[in-house]
Coordinates of C-alpha atoms and ligand atoms in Angstrom, one line a residue:
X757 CA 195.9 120.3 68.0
X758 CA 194.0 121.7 64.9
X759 CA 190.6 120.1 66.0
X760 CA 191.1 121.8 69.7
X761 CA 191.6 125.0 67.6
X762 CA 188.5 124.6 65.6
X763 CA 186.8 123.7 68.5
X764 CA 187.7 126.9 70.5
X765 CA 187.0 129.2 67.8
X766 CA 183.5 126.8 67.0
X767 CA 183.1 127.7 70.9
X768 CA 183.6 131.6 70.8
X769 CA 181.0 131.5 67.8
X770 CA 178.4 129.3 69.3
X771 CA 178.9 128.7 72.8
X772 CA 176.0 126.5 73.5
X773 CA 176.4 122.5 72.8
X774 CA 174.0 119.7 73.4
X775 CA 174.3 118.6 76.8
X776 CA 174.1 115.1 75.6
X777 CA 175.9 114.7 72.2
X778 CA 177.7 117.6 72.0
X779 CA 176.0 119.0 68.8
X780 CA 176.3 122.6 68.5
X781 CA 173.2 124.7 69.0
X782 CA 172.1 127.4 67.1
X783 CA 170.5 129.2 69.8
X784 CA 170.4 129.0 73.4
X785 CA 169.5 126.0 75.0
X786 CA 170.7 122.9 77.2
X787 CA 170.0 119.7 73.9
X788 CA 169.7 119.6 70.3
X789 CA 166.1 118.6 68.7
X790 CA 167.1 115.1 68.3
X791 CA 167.9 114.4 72.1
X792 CA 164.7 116.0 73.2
X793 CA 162.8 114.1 71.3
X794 CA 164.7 111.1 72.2
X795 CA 163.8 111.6 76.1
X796 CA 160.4 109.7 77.1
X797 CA 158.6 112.2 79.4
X798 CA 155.8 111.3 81.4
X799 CA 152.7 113.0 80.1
X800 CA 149.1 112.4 80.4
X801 CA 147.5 110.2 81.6
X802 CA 149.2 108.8 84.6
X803 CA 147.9 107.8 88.4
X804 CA 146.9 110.9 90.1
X805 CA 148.7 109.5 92.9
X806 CA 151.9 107.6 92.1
X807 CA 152.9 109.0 88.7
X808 CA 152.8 105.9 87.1
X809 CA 152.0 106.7 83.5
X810 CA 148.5 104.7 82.6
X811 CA 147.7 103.0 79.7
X812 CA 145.6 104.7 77.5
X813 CA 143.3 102.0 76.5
X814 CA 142.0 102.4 80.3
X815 CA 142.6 105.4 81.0
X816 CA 139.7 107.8 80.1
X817 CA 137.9 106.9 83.4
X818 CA 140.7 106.2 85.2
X819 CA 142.2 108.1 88.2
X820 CA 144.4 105.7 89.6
X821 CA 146.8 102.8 88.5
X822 CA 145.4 99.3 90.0
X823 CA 148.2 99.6 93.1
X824 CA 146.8 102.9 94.6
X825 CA 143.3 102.3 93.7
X826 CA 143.8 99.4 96.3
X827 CA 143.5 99.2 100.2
X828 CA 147.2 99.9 100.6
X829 CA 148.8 102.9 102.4
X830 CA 151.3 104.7 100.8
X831 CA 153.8 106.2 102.8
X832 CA 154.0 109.1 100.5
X833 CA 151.5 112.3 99.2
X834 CA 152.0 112.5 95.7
X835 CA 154.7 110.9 93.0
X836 CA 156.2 112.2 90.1
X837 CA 158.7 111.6 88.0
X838 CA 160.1 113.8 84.8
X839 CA 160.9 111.0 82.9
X840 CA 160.9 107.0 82.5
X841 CA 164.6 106.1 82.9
X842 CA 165.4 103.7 79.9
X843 CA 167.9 104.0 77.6
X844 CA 168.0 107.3 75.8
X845 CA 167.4 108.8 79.6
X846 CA 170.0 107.0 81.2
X847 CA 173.5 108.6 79.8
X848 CA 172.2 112.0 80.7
X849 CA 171.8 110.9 84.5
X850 CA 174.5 108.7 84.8
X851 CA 176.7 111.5 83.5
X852 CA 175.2 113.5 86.0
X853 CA 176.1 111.4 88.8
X854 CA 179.3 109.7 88.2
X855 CA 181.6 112.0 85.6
X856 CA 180.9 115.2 87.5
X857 CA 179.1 116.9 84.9
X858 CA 177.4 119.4 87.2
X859 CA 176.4 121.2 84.5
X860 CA 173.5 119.2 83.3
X861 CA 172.2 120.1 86.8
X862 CA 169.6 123.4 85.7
X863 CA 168.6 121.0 82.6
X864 CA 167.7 118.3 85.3
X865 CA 166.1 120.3 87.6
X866 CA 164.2 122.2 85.3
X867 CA 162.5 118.7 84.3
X868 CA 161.9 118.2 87.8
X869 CA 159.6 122.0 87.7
X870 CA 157.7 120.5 85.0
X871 CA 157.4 116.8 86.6
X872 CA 156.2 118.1 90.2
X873 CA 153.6 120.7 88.8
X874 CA 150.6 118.9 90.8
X875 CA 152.8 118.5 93.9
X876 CA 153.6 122.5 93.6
X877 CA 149.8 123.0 93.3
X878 CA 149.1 120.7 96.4
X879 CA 151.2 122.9 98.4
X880 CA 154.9 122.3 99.9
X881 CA 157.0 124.1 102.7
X882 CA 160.2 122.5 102.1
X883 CA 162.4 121.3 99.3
X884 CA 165.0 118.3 101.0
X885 CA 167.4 115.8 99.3
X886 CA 168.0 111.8 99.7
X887 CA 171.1 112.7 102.0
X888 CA 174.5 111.1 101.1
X889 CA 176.3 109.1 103.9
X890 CA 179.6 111.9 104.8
X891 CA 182.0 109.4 103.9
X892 CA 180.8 108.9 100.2
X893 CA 180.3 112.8 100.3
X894 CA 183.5 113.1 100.5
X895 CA 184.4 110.6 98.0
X896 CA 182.5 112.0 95.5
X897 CA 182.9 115.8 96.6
X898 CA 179.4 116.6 96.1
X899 CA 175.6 115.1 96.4
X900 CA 173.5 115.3 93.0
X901 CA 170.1 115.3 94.6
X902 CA 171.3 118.5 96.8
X903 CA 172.5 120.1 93.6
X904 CA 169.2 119.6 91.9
X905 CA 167.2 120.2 95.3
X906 CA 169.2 123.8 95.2
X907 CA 168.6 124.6 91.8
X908 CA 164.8 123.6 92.0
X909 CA 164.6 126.1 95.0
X910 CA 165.3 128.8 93.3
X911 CA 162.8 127.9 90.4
X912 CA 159.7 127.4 92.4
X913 CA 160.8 129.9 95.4
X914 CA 160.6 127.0 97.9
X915 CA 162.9 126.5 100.6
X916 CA 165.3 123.5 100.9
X917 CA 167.2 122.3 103.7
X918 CA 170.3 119.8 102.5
X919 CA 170.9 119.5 106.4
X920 CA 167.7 118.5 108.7
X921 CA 167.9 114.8 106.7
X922 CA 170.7 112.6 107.3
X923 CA 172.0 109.5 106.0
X924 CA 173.6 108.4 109.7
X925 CA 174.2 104.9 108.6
X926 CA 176.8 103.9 105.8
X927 CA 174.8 101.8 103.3
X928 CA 176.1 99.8 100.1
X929 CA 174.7 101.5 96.8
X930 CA 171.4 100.4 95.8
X931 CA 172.5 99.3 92.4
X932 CA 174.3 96.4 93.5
X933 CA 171.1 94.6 95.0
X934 CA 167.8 93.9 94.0
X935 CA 164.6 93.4 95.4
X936 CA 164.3 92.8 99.0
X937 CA 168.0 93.4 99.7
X938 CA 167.3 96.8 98.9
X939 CA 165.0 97.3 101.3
X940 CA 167.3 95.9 104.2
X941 CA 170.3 97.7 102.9
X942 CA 168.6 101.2 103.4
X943 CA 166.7 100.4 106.8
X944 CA 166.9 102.6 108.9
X945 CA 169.6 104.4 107.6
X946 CA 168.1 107.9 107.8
X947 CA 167.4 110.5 110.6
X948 CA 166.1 113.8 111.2
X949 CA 168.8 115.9 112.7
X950 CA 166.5 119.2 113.2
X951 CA 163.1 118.0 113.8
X952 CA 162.2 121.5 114.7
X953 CA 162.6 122.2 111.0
X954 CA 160.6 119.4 110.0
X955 CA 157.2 119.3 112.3
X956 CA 154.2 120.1 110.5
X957 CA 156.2 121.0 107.4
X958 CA 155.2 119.7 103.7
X959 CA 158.2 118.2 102.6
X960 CA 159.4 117.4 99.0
X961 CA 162.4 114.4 98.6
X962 CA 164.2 114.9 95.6
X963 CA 166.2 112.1 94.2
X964 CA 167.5 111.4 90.7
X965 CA 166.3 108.3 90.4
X966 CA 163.7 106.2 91.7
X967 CA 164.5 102.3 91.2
X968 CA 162.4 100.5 93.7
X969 CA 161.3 103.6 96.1
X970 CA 163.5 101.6 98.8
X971 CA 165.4 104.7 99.5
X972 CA 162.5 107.2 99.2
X973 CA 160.3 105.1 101.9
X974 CA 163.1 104.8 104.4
X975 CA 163.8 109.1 104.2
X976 CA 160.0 109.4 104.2
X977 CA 159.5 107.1 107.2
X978 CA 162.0 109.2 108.9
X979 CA 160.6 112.8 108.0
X980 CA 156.7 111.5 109.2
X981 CA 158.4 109.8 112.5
X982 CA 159.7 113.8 112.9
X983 CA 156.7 115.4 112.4
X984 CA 156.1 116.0 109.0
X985 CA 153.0 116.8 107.6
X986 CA 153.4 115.3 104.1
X987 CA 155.7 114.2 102.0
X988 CA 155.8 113.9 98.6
X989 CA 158.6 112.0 96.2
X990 CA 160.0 113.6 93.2
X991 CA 162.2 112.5 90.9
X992 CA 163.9 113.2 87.1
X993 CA 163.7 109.7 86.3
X994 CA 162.1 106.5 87.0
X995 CA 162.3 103.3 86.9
X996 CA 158.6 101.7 85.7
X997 CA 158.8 97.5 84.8
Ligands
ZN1178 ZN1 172.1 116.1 71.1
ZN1179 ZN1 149.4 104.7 91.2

């Protein structure tokens, strides 16, 4: 009872906490000193075309990472990622997504401005979210990546569209296979509703997390089969083994 007193009054005085630990700030801001420094962003140098951060032995004359200086197609633009998703990463996201804690949603998708600087400079029409199936929408209440995808909008004045893209089969979540399962569970899962919206268009996907890219391919399969011009994947954190 005392300790929810001090609190409030602690509150009134300085109403901004750390996101993550719940230090009090002294100034404005979304996490204390400590957690920022804790988070393992993806700077320089990494492949000019997936993201992947390089090694920096190797890296001085080094554009791409070994997979995308191969033969291989992607099905994507550009890649980028805010962030490796590893341990001091993972409670922020994971608080995101599962204990409604929308409010870690401007941090997020301000890390996401930063991450998709090169894809802003390449160009983009359209700002769209990995769609939730509408049964889990309604589970949950709301989908992450269209909170972020909104919020992102607005930052960078680019359009998004939480509608054209939709999840039209009910799919088992990700985390509960690995490898190729992942790829079977998600296939074909996604549609474009509104191709009219989508043909010729430069299309961002935003996600929260990238694990295998399973997910990513299969909305970016879909988006190309409508028309799309281009898309490109970002995402606040990654998964890199
Ligand atoms: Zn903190
Ligand atoms: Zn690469």
């Amino acid at each position: 009872m005392f300790g929810a007193l001090i609190t409030k009054i602690v509150d009134l005085l300085y109403p901004y906490r750390c996101l993550k630990c719940g230090k009090v700030l002294d100034s404005a801001g979304y996490l204390c000193d400590h957690c920022v420094d804790e988070i393992n962003f993806i700077a320089p140098p990494y492949c000019a075309k997936c993201g992947t951060p390089l090694h920096v032995d190797n890296a001085s004359n080094l554009k791409y990472c070994a997979t995308c200086s191969g033969k291989t197609k992607k099905f994507y633009r550009l890649a980028r990622s805010a962030v490796v998703y590893d341990n001091s990463d993972k409670n922020l996201i994971i608080a995101f997504k599962f204990f409604d804690k929308t409010e870690n949603a401007n941090l997020l998708a301000a890390m996401l401005k930063v991450a998709g600087k090169d894809i802003f400079d390449a160009g983009a029409d359209l700002i769209i979210p990995v769609p939730l199936h509408k049964s889990r929408l309604l589970k949950r209440r709301y989908n992450q990546s269209a909170i972020l995808s909104d919020k992102l909008s607005k930052m960078v004045n680019i359009p998004v569209d939480c509608f054209a893209l939709v999840r039209h089969r009910k799919t088992r979540p990700q985390v509960e296979f690995s490898g190729k399962e992942r790829i079977t569970n998600v296939k074909n899962a996604f549609s474009v509703k509104y191709p009219d919206r989508i043909i010729n268009r430069r299309i961002i996907l935003i996600d929260d997390v990238m694990t295998t890219g399973s997910t990513l391919k299969e909305c970016a399969v879909a988006l190309r089969h409508a028309g799309a011009k281009s898309v490109d994947l970002l995402t606040v954190a990654r998964v890199i083994d």
